[in-house]
PDB file of N, CA and C and ligand atoms in Angstrom:
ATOM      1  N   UNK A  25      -5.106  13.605  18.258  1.00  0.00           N
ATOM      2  CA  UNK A  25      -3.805  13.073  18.670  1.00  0.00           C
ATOM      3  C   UNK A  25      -2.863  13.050  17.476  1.00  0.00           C
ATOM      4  N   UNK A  26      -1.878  13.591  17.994  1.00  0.00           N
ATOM      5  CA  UNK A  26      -0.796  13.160  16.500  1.00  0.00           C
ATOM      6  C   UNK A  26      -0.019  12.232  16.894  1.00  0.00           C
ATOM      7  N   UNK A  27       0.012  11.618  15.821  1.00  0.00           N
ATOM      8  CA  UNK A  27       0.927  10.055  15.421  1.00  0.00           C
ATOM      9  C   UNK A  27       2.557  10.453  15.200  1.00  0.00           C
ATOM     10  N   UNK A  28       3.327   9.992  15.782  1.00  0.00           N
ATOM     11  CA  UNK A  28       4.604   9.802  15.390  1.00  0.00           C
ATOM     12  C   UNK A  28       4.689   8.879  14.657  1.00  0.00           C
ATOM     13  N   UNK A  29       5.190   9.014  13.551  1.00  0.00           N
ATOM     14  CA  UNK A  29       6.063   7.355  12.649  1.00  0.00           C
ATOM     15  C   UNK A  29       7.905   7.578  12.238  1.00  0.00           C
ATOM     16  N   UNK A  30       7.517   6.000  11.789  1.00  0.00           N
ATOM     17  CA  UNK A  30       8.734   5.923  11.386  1.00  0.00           C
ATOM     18  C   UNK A  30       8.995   6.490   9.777  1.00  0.00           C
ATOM     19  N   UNK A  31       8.891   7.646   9.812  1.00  0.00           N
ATOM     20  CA  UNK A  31       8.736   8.358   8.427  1.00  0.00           C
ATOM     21  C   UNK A  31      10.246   8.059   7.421  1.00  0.00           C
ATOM     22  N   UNK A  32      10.275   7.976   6.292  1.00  0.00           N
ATOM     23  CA  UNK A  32      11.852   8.274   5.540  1.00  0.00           C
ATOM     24  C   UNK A  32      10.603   7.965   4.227  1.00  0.00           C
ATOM     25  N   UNK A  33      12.279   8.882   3.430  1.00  0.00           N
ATOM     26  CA  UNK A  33      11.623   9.228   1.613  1.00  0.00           C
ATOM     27  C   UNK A  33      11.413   8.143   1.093  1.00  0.00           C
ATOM     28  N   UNK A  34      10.153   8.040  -0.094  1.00  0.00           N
ATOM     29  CA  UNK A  34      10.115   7.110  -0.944  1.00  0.00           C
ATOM     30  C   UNK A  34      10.244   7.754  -1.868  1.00  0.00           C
ATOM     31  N   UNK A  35      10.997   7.457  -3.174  1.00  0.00           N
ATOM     32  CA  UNK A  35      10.758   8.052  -4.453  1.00  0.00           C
ATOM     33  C   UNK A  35       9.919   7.281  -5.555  1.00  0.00           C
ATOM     34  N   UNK A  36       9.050   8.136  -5.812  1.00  0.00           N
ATOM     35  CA  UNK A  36       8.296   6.839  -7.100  1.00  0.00           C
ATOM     36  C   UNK A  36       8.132   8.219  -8.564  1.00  0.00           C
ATOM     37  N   UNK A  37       7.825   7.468  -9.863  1.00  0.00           N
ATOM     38  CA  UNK A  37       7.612   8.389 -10.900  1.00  0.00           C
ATOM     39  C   UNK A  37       6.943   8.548 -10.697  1.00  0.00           C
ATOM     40  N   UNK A  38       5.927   9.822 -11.026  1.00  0.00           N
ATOM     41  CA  UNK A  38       4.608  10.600 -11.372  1.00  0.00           C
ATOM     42  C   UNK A  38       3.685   9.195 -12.538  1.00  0.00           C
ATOM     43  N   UNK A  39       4.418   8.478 -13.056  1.00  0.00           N
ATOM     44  CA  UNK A  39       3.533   6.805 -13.856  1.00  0.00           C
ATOM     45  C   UNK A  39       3.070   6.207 -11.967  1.00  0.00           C
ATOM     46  N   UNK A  40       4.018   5.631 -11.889  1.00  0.00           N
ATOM     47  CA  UNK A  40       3.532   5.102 -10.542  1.00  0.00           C
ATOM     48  C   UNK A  40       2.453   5.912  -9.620  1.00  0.00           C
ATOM     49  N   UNK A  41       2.916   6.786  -9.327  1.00  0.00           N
ATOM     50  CA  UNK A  41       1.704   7.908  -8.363  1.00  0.00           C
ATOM     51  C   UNK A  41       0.561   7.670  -9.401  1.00  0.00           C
ATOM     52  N   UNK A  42       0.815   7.763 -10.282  1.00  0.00           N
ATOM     53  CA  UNK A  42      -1.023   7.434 -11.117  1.00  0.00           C
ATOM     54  C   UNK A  42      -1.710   6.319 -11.084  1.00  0.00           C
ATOM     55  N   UNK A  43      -0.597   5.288 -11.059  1.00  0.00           N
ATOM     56  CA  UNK A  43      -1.290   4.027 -10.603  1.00  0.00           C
ATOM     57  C   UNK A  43      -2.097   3.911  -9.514  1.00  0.00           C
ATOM     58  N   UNK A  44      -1.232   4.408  -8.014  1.00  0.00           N
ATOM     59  CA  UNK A  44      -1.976   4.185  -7.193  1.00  0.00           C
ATOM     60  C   UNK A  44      -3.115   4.873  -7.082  1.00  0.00           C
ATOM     61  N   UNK A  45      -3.324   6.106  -7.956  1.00  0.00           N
ATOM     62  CA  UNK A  45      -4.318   7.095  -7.602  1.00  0.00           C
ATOM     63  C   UNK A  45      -5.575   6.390  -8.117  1.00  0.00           C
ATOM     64  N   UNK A  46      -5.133   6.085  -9.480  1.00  0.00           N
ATOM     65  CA  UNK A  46      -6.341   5.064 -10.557  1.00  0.00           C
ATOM     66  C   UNK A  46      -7.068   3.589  -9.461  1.00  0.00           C
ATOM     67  N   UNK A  47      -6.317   3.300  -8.608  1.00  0.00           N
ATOM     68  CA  UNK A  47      -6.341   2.283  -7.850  1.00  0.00           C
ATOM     69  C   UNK A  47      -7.507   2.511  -7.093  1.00  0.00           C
ATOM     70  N   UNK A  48      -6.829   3.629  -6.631  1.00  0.00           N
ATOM     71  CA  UNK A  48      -7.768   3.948  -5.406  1.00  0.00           C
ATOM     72  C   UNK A  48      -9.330   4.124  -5.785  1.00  0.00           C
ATOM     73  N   UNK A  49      -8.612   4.927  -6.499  1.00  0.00           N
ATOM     74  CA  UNK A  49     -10.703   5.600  -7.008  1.00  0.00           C
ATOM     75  C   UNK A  49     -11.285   4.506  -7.538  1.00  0.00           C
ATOM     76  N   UNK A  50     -10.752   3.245  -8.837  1.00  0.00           N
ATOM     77  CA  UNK A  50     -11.570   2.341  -8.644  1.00  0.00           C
ATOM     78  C   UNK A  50     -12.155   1.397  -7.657  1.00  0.00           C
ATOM     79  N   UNK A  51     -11.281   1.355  -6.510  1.00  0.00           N
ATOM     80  CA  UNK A  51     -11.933   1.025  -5.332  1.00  0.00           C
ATOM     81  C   UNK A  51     -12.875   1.807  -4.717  1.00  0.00           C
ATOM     82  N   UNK A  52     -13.057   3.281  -4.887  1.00  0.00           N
ATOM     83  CA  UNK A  52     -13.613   4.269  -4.049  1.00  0.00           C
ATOM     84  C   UNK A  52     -15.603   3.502  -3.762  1.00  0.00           C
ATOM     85  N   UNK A  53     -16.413   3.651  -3.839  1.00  0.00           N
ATOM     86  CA  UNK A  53     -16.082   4.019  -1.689  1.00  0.00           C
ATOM     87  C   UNK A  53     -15.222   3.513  -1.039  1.00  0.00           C
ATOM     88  N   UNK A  54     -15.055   2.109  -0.958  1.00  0.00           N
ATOM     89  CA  UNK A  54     -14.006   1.559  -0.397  1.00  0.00           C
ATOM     90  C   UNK A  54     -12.539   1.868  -0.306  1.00  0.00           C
ATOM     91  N   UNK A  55     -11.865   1.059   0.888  1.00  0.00           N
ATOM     92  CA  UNK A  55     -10.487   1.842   0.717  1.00  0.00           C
ATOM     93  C   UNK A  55      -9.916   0.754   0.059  1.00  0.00           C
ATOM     94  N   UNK A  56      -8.578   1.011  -0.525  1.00  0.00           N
ATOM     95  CA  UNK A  56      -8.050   0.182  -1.526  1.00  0.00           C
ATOM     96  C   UNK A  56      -6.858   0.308  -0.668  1.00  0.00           C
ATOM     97  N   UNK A  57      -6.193  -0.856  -0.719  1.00  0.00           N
ATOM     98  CA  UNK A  57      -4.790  -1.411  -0.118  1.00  0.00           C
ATOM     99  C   UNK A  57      -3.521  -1.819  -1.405  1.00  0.00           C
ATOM    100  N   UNK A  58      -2.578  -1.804  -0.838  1.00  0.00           N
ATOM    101  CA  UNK A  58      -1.883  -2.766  -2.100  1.00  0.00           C
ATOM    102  C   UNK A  58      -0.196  -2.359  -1.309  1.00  0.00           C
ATOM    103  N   UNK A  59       0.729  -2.893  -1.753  1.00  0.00           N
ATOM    104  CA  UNK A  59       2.378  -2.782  -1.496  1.00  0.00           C
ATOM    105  C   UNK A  59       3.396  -2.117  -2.706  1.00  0.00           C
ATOM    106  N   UNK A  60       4.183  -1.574  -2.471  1.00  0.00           N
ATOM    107  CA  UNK A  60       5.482  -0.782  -3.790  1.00  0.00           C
ATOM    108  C   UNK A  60       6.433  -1.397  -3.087  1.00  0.00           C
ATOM    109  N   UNK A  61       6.808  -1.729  -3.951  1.00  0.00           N
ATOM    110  CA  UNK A  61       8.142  -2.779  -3.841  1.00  0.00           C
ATOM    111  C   UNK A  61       9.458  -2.103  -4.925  1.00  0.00           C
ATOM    112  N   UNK A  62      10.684  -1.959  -4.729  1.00  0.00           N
ATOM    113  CA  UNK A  62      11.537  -1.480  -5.571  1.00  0.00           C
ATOM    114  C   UNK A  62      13.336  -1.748  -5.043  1.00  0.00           C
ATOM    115  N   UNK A  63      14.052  -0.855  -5.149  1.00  0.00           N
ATOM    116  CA  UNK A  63      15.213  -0.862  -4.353  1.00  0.00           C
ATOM    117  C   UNK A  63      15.786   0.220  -3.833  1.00  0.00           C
ATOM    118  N   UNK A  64      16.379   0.587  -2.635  1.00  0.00           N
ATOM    119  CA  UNK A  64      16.946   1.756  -2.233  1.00  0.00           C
ATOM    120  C   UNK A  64      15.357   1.957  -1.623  1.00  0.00           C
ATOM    121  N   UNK A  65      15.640   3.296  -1.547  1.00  0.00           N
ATOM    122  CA  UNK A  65      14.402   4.022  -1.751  1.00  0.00           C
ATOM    123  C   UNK A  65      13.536   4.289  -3.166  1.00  0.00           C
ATOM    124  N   UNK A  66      13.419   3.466  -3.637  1.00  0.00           N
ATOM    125  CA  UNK A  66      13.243   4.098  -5.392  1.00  0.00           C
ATOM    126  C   UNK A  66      11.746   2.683  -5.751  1.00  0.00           C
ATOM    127  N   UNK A  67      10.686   3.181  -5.739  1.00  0.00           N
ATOM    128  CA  UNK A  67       9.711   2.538  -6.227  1.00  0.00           C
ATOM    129  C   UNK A  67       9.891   2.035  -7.600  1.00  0.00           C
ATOM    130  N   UNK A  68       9.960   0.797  -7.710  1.00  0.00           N
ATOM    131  CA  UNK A  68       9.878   0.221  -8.843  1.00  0.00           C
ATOM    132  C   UNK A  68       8.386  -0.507  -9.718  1.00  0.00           C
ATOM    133  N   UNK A  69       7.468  -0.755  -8.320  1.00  0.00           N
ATOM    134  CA  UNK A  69       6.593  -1.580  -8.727  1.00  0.00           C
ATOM    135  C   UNK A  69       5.617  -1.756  -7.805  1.00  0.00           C
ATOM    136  N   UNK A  70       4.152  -1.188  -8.361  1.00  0.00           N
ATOM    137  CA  UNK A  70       3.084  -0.718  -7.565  1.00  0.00           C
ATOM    138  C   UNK A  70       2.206  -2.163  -7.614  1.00  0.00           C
ATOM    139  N   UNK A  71       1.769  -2.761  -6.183  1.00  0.00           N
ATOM    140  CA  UNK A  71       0.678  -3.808  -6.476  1.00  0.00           C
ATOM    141  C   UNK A  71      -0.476  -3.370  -5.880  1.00  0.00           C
ATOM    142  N   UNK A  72      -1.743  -3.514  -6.841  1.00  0.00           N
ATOM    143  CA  UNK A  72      -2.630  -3.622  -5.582  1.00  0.00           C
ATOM    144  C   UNK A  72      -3.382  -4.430  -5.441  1.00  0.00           C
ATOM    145  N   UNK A  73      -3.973  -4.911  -3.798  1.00  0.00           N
ATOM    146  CA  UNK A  73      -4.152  -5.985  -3.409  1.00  0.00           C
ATOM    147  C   UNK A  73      -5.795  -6.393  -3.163  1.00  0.00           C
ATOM    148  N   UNK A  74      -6.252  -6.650  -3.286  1.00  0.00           N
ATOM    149  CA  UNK A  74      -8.151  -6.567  -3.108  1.00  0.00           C
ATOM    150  C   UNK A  74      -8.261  -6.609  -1.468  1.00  0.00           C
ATOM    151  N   UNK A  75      -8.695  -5.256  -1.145  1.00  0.00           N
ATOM    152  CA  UNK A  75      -9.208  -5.322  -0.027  1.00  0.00           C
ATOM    153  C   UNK A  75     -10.211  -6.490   0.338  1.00  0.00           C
ATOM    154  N   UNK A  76     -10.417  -7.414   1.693  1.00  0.00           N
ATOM    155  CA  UNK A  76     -10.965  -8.232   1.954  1.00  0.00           C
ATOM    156  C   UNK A  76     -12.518  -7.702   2.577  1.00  0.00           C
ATOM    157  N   UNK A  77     -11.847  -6.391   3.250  1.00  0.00           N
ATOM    158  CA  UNK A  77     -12.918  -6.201   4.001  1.00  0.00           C
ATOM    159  C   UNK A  77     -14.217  -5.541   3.239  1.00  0.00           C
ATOM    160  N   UNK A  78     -13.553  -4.851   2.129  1.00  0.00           N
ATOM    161  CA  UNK A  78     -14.871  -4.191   1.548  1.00  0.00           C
ATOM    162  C   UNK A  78     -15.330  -2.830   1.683  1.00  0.00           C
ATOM    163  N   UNK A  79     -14.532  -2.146   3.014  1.00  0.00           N
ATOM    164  CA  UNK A  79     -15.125  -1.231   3.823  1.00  0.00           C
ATOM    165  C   UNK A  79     -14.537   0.104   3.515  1.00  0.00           C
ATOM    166  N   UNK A  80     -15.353   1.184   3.645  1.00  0.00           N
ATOM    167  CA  UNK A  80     -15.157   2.680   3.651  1.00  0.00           C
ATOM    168  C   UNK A  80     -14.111   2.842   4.482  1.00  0.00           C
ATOM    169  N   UNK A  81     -13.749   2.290   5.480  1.00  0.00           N
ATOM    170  CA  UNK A  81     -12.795   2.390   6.623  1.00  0.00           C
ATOM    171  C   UNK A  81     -11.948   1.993   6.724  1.00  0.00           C
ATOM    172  N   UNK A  82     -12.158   0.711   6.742  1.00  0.00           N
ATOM    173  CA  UNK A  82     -10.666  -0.405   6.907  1.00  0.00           C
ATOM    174  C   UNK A  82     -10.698  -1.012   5.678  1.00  0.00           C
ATOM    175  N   UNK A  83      -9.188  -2.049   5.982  1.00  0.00           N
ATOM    176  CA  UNK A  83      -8.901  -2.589   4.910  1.00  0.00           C
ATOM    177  C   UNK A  83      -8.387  -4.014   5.411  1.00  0.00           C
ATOM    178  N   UNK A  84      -8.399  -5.234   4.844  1.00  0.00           N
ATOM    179  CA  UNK A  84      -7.214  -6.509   5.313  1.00  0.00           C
ATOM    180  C   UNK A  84      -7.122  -6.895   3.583  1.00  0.00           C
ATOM    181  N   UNK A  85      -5.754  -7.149   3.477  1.00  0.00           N
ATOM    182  CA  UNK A  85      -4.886  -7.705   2.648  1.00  0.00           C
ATOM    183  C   UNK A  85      -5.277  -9.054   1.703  1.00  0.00           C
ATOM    184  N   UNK A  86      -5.978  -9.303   0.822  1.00  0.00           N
ATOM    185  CA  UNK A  86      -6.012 -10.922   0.611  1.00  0.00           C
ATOM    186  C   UNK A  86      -4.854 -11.973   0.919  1.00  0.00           C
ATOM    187  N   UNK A  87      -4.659 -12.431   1.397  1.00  0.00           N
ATOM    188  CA  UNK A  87      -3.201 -13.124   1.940  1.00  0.00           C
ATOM    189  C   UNK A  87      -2.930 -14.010   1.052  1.00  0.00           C
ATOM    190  N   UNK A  88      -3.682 -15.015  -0.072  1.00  0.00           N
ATOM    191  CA  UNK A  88      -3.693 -14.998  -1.092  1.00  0.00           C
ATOM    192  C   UNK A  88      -2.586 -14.621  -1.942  1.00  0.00           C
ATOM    193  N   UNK A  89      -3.050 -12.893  -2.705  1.00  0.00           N
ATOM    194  CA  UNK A  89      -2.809 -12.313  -3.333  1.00  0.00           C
ATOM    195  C   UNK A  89      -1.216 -11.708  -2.935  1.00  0.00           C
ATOM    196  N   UNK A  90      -1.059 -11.215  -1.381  1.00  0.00           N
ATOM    197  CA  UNK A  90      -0.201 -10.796  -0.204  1.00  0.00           C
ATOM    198  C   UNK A  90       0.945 -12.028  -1.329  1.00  0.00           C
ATOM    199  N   UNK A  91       0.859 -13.360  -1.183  1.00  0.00           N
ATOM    200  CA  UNK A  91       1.833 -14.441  -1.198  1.00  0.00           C
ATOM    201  C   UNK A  91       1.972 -14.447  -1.763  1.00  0.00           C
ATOM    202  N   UNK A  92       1.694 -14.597  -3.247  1.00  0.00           N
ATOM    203  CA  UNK A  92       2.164 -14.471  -4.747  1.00  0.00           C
ATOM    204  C   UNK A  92       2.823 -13.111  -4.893  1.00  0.00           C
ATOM    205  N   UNK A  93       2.168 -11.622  -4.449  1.00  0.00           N
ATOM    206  CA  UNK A  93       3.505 -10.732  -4.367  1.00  0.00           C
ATOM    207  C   UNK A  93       4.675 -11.015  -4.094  1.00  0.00           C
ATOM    208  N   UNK A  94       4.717 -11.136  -2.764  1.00  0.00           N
ATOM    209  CA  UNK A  94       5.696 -11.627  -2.191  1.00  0.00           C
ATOM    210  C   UNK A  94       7.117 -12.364  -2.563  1.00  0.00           C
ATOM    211  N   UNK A  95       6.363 -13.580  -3.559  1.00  0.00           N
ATOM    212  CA  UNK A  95       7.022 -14.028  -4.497  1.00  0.00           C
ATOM    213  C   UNK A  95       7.490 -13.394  -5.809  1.00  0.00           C
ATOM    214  N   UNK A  96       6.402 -12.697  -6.471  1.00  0.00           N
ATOM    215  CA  UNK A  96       6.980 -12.121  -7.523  1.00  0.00           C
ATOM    216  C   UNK A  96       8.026 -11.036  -7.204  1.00  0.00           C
ATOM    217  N   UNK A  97       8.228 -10.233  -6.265  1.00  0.00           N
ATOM    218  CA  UNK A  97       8.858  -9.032  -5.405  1.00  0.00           C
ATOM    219  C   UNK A  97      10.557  -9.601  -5.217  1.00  0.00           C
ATOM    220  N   UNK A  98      10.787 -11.385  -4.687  1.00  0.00           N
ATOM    221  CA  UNK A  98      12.125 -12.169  -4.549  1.00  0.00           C
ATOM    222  C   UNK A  98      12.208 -12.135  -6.204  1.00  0.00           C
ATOM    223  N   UNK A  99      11.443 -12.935  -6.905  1.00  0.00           N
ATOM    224  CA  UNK A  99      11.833 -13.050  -8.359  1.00  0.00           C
ATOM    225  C   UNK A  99      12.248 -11.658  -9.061  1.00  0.00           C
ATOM    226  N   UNK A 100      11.770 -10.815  -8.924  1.00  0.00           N
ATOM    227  CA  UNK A 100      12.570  -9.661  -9.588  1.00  0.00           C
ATOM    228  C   UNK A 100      13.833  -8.742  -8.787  1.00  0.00           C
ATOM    229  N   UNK A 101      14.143  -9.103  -7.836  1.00  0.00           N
ATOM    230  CA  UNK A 101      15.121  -8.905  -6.868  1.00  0.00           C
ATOM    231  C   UNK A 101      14.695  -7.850  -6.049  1.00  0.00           C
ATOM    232  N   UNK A 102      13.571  -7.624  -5.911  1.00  0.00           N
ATOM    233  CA  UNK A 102      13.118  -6.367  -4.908  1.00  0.00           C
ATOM    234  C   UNK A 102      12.843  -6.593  -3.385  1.00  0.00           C
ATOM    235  N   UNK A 103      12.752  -5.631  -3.167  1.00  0.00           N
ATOM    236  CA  UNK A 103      12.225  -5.509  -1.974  1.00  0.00           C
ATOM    237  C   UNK A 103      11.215  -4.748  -1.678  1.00  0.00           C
ATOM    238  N   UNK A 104      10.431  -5.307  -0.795  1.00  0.00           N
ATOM    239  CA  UNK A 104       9.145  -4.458  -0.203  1.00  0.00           C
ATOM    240  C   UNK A 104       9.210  -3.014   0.586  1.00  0.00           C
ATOM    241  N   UNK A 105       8.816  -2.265  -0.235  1.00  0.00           N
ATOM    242  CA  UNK A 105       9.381  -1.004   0.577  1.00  0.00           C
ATOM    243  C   UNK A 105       8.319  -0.066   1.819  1.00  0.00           C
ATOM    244  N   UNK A 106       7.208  -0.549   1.311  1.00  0.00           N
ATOM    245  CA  UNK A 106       5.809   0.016   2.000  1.00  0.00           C
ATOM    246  C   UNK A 106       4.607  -0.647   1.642  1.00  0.00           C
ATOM    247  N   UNK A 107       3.377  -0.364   2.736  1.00  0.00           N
ATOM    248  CA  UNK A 107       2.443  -0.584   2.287  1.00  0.00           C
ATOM    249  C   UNK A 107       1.400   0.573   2.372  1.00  0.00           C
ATOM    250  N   UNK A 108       0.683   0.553   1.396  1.00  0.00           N
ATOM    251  CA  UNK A 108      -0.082   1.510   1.307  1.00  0.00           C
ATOM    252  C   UNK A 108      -2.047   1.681   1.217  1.00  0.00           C
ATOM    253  N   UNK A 109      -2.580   2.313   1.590  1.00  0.00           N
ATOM    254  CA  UNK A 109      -4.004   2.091   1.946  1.00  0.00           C
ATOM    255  C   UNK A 109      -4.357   3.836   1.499  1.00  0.00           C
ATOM    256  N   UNK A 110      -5.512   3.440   1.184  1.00  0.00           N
ATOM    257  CA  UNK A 110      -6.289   5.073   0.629  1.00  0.00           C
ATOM    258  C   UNK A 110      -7.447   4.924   2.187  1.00  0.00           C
ATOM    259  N   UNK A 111      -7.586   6.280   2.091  1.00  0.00           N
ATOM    260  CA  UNK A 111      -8.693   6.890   2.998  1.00  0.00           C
ATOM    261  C   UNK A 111     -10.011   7.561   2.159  1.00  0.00           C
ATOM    262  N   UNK A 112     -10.689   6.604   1.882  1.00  0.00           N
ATOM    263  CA  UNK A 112     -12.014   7.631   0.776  1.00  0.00           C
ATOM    264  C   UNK A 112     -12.729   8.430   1.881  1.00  0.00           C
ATOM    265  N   UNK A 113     -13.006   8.031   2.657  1.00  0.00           N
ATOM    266  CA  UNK A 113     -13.781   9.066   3.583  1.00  0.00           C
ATOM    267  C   UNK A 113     -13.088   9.644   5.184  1.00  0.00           C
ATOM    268  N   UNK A 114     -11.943   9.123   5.206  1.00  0.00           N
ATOM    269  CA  UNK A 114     -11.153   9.326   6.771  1.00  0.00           C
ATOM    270  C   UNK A 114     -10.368   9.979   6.467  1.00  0.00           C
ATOM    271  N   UNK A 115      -9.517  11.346   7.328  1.00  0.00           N
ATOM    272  CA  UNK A 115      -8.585  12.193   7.450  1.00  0.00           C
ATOM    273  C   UNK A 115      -6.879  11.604   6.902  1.00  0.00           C
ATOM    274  N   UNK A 116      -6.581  11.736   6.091  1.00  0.00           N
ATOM    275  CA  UNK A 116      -4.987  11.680   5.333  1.00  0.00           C
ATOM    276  C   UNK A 116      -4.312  11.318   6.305  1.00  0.00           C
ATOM    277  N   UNK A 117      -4.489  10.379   7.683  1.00  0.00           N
ATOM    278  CA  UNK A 117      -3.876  10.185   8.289  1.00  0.00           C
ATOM    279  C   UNK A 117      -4.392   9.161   9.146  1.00  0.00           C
ATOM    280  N   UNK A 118      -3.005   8.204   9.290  1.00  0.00           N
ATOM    281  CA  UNK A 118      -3.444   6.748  10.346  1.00  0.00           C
ATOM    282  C   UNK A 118      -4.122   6.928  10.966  1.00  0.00           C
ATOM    283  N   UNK A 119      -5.272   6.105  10.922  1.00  0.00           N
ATOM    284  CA  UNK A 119      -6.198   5.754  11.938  1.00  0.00           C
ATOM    285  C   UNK A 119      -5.507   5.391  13.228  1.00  0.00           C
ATOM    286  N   UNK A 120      -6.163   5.175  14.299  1.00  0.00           N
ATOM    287  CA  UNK A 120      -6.204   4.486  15.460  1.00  0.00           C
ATOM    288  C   UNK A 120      -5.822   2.993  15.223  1.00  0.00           C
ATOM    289  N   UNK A 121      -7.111   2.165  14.453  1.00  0.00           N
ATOM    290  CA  UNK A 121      -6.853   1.131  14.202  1.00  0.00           C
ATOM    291  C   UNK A 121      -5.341   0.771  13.214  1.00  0.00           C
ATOM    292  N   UNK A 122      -4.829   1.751  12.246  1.00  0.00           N
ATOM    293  CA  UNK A 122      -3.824   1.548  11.606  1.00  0.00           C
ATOM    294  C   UNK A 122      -2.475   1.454  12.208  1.00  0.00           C
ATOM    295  N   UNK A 123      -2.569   2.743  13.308  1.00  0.00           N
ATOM    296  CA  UNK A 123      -1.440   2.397  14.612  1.00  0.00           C
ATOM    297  C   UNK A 123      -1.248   1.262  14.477  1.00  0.00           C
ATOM    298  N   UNK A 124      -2.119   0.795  15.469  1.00  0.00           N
ATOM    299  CA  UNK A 124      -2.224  -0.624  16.561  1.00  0.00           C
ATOM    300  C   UNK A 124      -1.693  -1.420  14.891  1.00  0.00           C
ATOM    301  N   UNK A 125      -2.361  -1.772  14.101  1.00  0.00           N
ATOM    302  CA  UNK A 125      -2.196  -2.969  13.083  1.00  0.00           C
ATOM    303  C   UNK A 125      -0.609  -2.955  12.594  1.00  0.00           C
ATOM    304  N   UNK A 126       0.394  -1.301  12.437  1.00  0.00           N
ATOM    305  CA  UNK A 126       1.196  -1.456  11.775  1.00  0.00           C
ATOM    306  C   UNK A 126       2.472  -1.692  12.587  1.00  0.00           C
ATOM    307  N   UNK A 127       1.822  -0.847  13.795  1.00  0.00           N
ATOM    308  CA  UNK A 127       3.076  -0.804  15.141  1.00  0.00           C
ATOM    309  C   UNK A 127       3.350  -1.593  16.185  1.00  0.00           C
ATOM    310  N   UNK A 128       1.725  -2.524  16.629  1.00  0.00           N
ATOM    311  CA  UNK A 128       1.263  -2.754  17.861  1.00  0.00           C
ATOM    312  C   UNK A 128       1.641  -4.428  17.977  1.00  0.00           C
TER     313      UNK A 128
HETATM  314 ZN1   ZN B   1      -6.200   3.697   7.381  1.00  0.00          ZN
END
């Protein structure tokens, strides 16, 4: 099935894209979660968040961790621009379950 989204550009530096990449793989097996927060379209600032679940598959947010972003994101005048999740073992593309969680 293909997914429609609500797609538009993000711009981030090639520093940032390394972050999240470094992110990921230290999470690997697991999938690693986290939020980029910046202005416009323009990534300013990569977090990542400790997956709760642990899992090759899914992911939930520490809500925790989620709230103190959140805060630090108002304190530097940003805004949340996306959230983002790695796939170590699933197809480069929303799950089923990711639908339902992001849209539903
Ligand atoms: Zn996913």
């Amino acid at each position: 099935m293909r997914v429609s989204t609500m797609m538009y550009k993000l711009f981030l530096h090639r520093e940032k894209l390394d972050e999240i990449i470094v992110f990921c793989r230290n999470a690997y097996p697991n999938e690693a979660c986290g939020i980029l927060a910046g202005r416009g379209n323009k990534v300013r600032k990569v977090y990542a968040i400790t997956n709760i679940e642990n899992s090759p598959v899914s992911y939930f947010m520490d809500s925790r961790e989620q709230f103190k972003i959140m805060k630090d994101i108002r304190e530097n005048n940003l805004s949340m621009l996306a959230i983002f999740h790695s796939h170590p073992s699933s197809p480069a593309y929303p799950s089923g379950k990711d639908v339902s969680l992001a849209w539903g």
